[in-house]
Coordinates of C-alpha atoms in Angstrom, one line a residue:
X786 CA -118.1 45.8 88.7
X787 CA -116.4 43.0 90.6
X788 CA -117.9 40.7 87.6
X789 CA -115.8 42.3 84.9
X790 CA -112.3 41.0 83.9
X791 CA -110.0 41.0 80.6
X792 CA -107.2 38.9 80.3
X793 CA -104.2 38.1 80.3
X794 CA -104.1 39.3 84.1
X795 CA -101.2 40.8 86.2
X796 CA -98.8 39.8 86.9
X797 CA -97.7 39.9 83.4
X798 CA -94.8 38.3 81.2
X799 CA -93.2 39.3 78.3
X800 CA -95.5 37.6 76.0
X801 CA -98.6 38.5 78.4
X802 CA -98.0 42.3 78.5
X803 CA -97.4 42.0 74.6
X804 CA -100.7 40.4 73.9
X805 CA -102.1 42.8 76.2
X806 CA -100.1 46.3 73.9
X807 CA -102.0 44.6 70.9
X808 CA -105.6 44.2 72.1
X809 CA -105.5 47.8 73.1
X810 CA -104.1 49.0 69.9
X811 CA -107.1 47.0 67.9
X812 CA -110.0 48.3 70.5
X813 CA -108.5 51.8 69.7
X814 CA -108.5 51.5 66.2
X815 CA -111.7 50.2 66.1
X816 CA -112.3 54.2 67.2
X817 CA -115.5 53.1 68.8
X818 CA -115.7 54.7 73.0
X819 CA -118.5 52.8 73.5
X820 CA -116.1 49.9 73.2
X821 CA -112.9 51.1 74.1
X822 CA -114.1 52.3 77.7
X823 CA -114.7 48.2 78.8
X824 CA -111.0 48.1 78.9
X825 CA -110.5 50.4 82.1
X826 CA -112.6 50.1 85.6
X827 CA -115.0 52.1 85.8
X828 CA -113.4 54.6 88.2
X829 CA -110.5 54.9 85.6
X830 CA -108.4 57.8 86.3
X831 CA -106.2 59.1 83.3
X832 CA -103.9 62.1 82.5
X833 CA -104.1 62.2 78.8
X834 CA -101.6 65.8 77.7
X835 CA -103.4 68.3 79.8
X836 CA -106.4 66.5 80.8
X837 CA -107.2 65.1 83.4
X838 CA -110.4 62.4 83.1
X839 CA -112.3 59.7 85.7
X840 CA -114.4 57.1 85.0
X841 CA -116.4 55.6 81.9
X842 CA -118.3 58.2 81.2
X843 CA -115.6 61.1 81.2
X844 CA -114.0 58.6 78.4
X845 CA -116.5 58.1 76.4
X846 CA -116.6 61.5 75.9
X847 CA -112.8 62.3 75.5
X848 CA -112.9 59.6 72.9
X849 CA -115.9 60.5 71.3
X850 CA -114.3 64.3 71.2
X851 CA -110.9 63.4 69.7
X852 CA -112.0 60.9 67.2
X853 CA -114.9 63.5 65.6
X854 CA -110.9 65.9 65.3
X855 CA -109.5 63.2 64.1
X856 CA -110.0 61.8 61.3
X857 CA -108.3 58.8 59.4
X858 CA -106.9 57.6 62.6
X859 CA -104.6 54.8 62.5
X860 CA -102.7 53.7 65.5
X861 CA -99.9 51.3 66.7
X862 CA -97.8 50.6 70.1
X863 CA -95.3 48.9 71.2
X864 CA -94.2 47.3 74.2
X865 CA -91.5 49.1 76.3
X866 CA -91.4 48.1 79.5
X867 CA -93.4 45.9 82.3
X868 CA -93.9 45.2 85.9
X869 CA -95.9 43.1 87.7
X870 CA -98.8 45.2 87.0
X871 CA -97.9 48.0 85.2
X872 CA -97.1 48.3 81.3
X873 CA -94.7 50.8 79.7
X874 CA -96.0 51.6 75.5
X875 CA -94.6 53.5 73.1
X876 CA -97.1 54.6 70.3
X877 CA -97.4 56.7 67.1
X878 CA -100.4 57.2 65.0
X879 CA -101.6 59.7 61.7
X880 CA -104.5 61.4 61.8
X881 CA -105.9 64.4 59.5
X882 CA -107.5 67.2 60.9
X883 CA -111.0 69.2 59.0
X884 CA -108.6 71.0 56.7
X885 CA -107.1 67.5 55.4
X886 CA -103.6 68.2 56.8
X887 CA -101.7 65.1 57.7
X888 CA -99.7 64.7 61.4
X889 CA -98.6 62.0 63.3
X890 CA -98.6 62.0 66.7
X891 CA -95.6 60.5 68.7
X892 CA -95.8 59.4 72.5
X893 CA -95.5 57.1 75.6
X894 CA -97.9 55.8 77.7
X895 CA -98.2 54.1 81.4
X896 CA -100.4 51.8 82.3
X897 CA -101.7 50.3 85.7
X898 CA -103.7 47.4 85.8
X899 CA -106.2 46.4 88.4
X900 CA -105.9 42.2 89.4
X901 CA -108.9 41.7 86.6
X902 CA -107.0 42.7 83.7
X903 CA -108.8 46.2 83.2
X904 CA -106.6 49.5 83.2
X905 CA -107.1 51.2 86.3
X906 CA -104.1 54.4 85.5
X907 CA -103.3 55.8 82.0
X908 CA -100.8 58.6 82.0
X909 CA -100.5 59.5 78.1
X910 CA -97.6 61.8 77.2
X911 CA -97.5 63.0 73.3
X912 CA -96.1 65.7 70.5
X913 CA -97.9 66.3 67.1
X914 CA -95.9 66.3 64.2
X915 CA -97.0 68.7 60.6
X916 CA -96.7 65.7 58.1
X917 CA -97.3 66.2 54.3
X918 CA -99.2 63.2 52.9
X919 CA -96.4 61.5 51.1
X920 CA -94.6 61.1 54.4
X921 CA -97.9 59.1 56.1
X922 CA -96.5 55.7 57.2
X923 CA -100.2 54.3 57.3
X924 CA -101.7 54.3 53.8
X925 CA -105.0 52.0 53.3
X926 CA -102.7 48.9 51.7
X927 CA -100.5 48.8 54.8
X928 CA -101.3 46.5 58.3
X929 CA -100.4 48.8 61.1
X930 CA -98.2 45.9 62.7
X931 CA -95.7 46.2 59.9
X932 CA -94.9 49.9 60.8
X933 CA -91.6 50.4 63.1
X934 CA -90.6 53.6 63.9
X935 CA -87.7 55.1 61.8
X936 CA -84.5 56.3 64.3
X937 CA -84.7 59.4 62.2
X938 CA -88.1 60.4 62.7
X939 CA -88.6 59.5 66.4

């Protein structure tokens, strides 16, 4: 829809590509598709591992799909790097599968925006790690903002 737009639009600054990182980390850990999809245009195209999706509907029920697998989710990116119109994130999030065993998925992202602030590309790239609960960085008492990645574990 021609109507639709979400700022902050391209081209995008430092503090614009930041804000724009951090709004998609909240409408993903809100872990609602219905939601979530209002971010891209409706003829989205994404490569997310090995999958290839398009359009609304096809994310909706990706989403829907890997947030019944995963449960607990907690996610948080970063900025990397930006163009004009594109946006580089690194990301890392926990999740527990039906057996209750803890991992944390690692991975980058790149983004393409369309001139009304909704994503138009995602390419997703990612690598589960086995974690044990004790080594979960996102525990009920801690803000996913405050969470950096550890050198060591990255």
């Amino acid at each position: 829809m021609e109507s639709e737009a979400k700022p902050p639009f391209p081209p995008f600054t430092y503090e614009s590509a930041t804000k724009k990182v951090k709004a998609a980390q909240d409408a993903w850990n809100t872990k609602d598709p219905q939601t979530v999809q209002f971010a891209y245009t409706p003829d989205s195209i994404w490569r997310n591992r090995d999958t290839f999706i398009q359009g609304r509907e096809e994310i909706v029920k990706f989403l829907t799909k890997k947030w019944d697998k995963e449960n607990g989710y907690r996610l948080r990116k970063e900025l990397f790097a930006f163009t004009d119109n594109r946006i580089a994130v690194q990301f890392w999030y926990e999740w527990h599968d039906e057996t209750g065993q803890w991992w944390r998925t690692y991975g980058l992202e790149d983004w393409t925006f369309a001139e009304n602030g909704l994503m138009r590309k995602r390419q997703m790239s990612g690598n589960d790690v086995c974690i044990s609960d004790n080594e979960r960085w996102f525990k009920d008492d801690v803000d996913v903002n405050t969470v950096s990645i550890d050198e060591k574990h990255w």
